[in-house]
Each structure stands twice: as structure tokens, then as C-alpha cells.
Coordinates of C-alpha atoms in Angstrom, one line a residue:
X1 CA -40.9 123.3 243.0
X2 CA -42.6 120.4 241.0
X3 CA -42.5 117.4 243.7
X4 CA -40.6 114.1 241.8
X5 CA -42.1 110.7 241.6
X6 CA -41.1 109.7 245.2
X7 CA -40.3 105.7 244.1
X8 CA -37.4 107.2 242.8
X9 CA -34.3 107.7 244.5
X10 CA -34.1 111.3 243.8
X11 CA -33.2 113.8 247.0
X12 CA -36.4 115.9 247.8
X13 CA -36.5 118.3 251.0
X14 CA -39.4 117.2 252.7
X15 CA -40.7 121.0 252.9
X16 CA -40.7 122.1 249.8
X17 CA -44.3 121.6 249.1
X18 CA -47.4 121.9 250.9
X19 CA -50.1 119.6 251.9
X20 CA -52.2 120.3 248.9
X21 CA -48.8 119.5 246.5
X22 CA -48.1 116.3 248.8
X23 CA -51.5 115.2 248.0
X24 CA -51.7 115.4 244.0
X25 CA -48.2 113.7 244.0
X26 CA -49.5 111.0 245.5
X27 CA -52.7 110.7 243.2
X28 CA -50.0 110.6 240.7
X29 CA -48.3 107.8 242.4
X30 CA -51.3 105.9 242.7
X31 CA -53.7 106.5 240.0
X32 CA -57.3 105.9 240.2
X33 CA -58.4 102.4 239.9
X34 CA -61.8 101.3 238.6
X35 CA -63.0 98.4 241.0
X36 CA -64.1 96.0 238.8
X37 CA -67.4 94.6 241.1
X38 CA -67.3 90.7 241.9
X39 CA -70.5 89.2 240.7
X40 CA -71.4 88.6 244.3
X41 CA -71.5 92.7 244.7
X42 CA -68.7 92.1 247.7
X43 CA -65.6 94.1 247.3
X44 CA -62.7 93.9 249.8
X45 CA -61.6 97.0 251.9
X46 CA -58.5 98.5 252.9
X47 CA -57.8 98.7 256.8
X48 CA -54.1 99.4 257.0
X49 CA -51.3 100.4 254.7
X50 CA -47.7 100.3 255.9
X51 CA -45.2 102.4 254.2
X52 CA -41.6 103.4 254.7
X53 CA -39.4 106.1 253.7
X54 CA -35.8 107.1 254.1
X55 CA -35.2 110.8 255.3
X56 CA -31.5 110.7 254.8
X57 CA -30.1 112.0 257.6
X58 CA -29.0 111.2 261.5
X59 CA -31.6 112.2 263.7
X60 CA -32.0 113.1 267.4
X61 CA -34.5 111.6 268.4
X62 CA -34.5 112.5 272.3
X63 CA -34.9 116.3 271.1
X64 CA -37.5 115.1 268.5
X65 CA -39.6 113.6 271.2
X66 CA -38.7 116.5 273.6
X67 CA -40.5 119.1 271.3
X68 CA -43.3 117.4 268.9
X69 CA -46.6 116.6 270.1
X70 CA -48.0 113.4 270.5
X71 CA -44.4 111.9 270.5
X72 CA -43.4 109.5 272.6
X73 CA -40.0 108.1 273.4
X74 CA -38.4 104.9 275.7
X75 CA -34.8 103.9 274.3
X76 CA -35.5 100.9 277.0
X77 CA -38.1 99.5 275.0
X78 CA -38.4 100.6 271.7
X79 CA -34.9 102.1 269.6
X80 CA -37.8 104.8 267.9
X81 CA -39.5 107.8 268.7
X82 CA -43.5 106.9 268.2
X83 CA -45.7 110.1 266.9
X84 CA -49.2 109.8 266.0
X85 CA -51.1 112.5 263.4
X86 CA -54.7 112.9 263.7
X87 CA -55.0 113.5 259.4
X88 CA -54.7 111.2 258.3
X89 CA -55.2 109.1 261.6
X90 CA -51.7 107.4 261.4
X91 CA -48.7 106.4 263.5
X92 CA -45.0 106.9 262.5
X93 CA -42.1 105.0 264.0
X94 CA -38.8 107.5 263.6
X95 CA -35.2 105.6 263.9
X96 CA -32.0 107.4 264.4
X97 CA -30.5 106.0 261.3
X98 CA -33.9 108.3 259.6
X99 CA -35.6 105.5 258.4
X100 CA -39.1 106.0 258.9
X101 CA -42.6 103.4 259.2
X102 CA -45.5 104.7 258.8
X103 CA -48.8 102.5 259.8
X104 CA -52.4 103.3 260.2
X105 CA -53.2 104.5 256.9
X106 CA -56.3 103.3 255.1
X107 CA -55.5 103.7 251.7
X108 CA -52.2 104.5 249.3
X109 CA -52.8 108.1 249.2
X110 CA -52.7 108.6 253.0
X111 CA -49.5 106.7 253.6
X112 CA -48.3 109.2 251.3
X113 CA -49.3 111.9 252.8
X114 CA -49.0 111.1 256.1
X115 CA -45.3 110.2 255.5
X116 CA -44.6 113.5 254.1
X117 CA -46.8 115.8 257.1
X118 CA -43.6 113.4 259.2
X119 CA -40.9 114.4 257.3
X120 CA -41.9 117.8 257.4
X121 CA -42.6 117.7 261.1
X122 CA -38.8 116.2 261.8
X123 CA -37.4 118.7 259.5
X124 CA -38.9 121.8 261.7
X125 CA -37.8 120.2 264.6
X126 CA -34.3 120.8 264.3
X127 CA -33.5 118.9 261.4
X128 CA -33.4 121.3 258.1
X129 CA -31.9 118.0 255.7
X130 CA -34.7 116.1 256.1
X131 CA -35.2 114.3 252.7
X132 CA -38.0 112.1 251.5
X133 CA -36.6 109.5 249.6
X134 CA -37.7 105.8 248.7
X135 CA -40.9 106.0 249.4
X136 CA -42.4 102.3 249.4
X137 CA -45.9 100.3 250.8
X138 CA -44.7 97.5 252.1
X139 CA -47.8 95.7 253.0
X140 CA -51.5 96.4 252.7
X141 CA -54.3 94.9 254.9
X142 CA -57.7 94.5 253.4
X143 CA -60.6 92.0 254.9
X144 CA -64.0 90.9 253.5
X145 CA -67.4 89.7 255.2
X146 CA -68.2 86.8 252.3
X147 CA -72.0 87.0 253.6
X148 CA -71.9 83.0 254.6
X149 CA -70.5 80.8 256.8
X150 CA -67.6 78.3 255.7
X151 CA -66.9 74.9 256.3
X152 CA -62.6 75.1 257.3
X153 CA -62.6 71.4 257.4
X154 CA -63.4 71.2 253.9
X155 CA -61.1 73.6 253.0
X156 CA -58.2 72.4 254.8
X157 CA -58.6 68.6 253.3
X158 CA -58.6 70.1 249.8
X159 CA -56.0 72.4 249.9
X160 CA -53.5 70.8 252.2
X161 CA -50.1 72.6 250.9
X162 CA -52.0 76.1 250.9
X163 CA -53.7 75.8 254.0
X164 CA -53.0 75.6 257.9
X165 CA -56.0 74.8 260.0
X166 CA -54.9 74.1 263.7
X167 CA -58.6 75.8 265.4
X168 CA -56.7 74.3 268.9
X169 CA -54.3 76.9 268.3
X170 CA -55.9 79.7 266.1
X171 CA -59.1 79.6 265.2
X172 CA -58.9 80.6 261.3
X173 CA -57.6 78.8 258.5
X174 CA -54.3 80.6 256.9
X175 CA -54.6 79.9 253.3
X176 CA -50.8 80.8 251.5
X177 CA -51.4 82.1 248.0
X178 CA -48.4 81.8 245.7
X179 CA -49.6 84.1 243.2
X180 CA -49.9 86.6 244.0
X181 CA -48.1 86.5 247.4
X182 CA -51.0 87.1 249.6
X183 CA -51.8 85.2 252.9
X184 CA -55.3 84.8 254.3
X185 CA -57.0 84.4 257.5
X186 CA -60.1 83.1 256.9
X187 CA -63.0 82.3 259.4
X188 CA -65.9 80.2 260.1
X189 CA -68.1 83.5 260.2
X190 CA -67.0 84.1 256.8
X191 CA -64.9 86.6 257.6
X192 CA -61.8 87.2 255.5
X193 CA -58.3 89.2 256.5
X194 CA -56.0 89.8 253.5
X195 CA -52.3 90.4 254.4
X196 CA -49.1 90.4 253.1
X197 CA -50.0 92.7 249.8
X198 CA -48.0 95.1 247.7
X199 CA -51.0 96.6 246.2
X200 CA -54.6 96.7 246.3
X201 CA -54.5 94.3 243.0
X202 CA -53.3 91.8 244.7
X203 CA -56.2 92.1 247.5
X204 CA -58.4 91.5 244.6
X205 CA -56.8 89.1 242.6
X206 CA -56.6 87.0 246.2
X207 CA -60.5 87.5 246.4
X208 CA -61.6 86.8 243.3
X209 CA -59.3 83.2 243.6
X210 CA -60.2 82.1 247.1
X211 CA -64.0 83.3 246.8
X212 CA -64.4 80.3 244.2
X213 CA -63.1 77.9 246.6
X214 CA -65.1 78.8 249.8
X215 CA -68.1 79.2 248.0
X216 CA -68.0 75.3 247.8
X217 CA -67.8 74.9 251.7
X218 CA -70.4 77.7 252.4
X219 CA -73.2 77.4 254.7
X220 CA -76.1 79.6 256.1
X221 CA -75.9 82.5 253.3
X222 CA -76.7 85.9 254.6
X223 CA -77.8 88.4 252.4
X224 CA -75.1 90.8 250.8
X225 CA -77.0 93.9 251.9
X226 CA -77.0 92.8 255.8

């Protein structure tokens, strides 16, 4: 059976296709992307996606975490079971209510997948209406090595609504972007963490705006190839 487009709210049981299936879905979901290179050859990378998904049903999580590997479970401290997947390397936190959050992933197509090897493991554990419905990334994590060091200060005294430089308390600048909604840690080293993302167009967008304002405040260049 053909798998739907899974940001629709349409019931699908989470077995009905294979890992192979599961996969060109979410290709479909995501199509490929050309990375348009910045002129100073640095693109950003993804480290993390977070998804969730809904699998529609009550679950028991105590039996879940009694019977899957790598599952753990402490009502005490956390209300989820936590279950880890070596491929792709990702970590799942299972409610009762069935709502599902899925972390670890490095890119779109991996969250996907990852979320539906879940499903499908809840579903053989005692829990044949497993759907997978509402798929959605809810954040994407990406950082950049700019290749040169910045003066913060600078930064800071220019953009004083944007930015948040405390180094007594943290020692990057967070730099707010309104458009789009992206929020940056940016350090001396030149090191930048991109949070807060929908998708990885926003990751780029955010680099291609804030790389034109640290290049102002840079110091000690490296080369791009170090």
C-alpha cells in the first residue's frame, strides 16, 4: 500500500511498509535541495533534527520498556519510555498519551525514518493500532566554523535589539533573527550554532544574513580549507 504524504492528517498503520518504502516517502517529503555555495565556499551542517509524530493510540509504556531493547523507563523522573536505534543513530521519547519525539537525527530524511522504525517497533510490541500521523520537524540544529575569529563587542554595540552578549554569564553572543526565526550562538572562535529552524532554508538564509555582519568584526582569518 502506497505510503500518504505523512504532513497530512490521514491514519496510516505504522507497518504497512517497509524500511525501503519509509525511505522514498520521505525523499518525497523532503525533496532534494541544491546548496547554493556561499562565496566564501562555507556551507552550514546539520547536527540534529527534532521531529514528532502522533501514533494515535494509548500506550503501555511499562510493557513497552519491559520487552524492547535499548528501552529505558523511570515514571519517577521522566513521564516517557526513552529507546535509542542505532540506524539511524537516534533517540525517541514515547508518552502514554502516544505522542512521540524523536531527536538525534542528522538530516530530514532520518527523522523520518527513524520515526517510522519507532512506530513500528511500538506496534509489534503489543500495540497493533499504532498509526503515524502528523509527522512534523520541529527544530533543526545546524553550526558553522566562519574560518576567523570575531570581535562580539562590535557586534553586540551594533546590533543591540538582536543581540545579547553577557560573556560573564555565557560566553557567546545570541544574535535573534526575526526573519526568518532563527537564533544564533555565535563565538569568538568563529564558531557558529544555528537553532530554532523549521527547515534547512532557514539555516541558510540565517548564514547568508549574519555572515555579512561578522565579516566586519573578523580577526585572524584562517584558511577555508583548515
Amino acid at each position: 500500500m502506497a505510503t500518504p504524504p505523512v504532513t497530512r492528517s490521514h491514519d496510516h498503520p505504522a507497518g504497512t511498509s517497509g524500511d525501503a518504502a519509509a525511505a522514498s516517502s520521505s525523499r518525497a517529503l523532503v525533496p532534494s535541495r541544491a546548496v547554493q555555495r556561499h562565496e566564501s565556499g562555507i556551507i552550514p551542517t546539520l547536527q540534529n533534527v527534532v521531529a514528532t509524530v502522533d501514533l494515535s493510540t494509548k500506550l503501555d509504556l511499562k510493557h513497552i520498556a519491559l520487552h524492547a531493547r535499548n528501552a529505558e523507563y523511570n515514571p519517577r523522573r521522566f513521564a516517557a519510555v526513552i529507546m535509542r536505534i542505532r540506524e539511524p543513530r537516534t533517540t525517541a521519547l514515547i508518552f502514554a498519551s502516544g505522542k512521540m519525539v524523536c531527536t538525534g537525527a542528522k538530516s530530514e530524511d532520518d527523522a523520518f525514518l527513524a520515526a517510522r522504525k519507532y512506530a513500528r517497533i511500538v506496534q509489534r510490541l503489543g500495540h497493533p493500532d499504532v498509526k503515524f500521523q502528523n509527522f512534523k520537524i520541529q527544530n533543526m540544529v545546524g553550526c558553522v566554523d566562519l574560518k576567523f575569529a570575531i570581535r562580539l563587542e562590535g557586534v553586540a554595540c551594533e546590533h543591540p535589539v538582536l543581540s545579547t552578549y553577557e560573556p560573564e554569564l555565557f560566553p557567546g553572543l545570541v544574535f535573534r533573527l526575526a526573519e526568518p526565526r532563527v537564533v544564533m550562538l555565535i563565538f569568538v572562535s568563529g564558531k557558529v550554532v544555528f537553532t530554532g529552524a523549521k527547515n534547512r532554508e532557514d539555516i541558510y538564509a540565517a548564514f547568508n544574513t549574519i555572515y555579512k555582519i561578522l565579516d566586519k568584526y573578523a580577526k585572524h582569518r584562517r584558511s577555508t580549507f583548515e
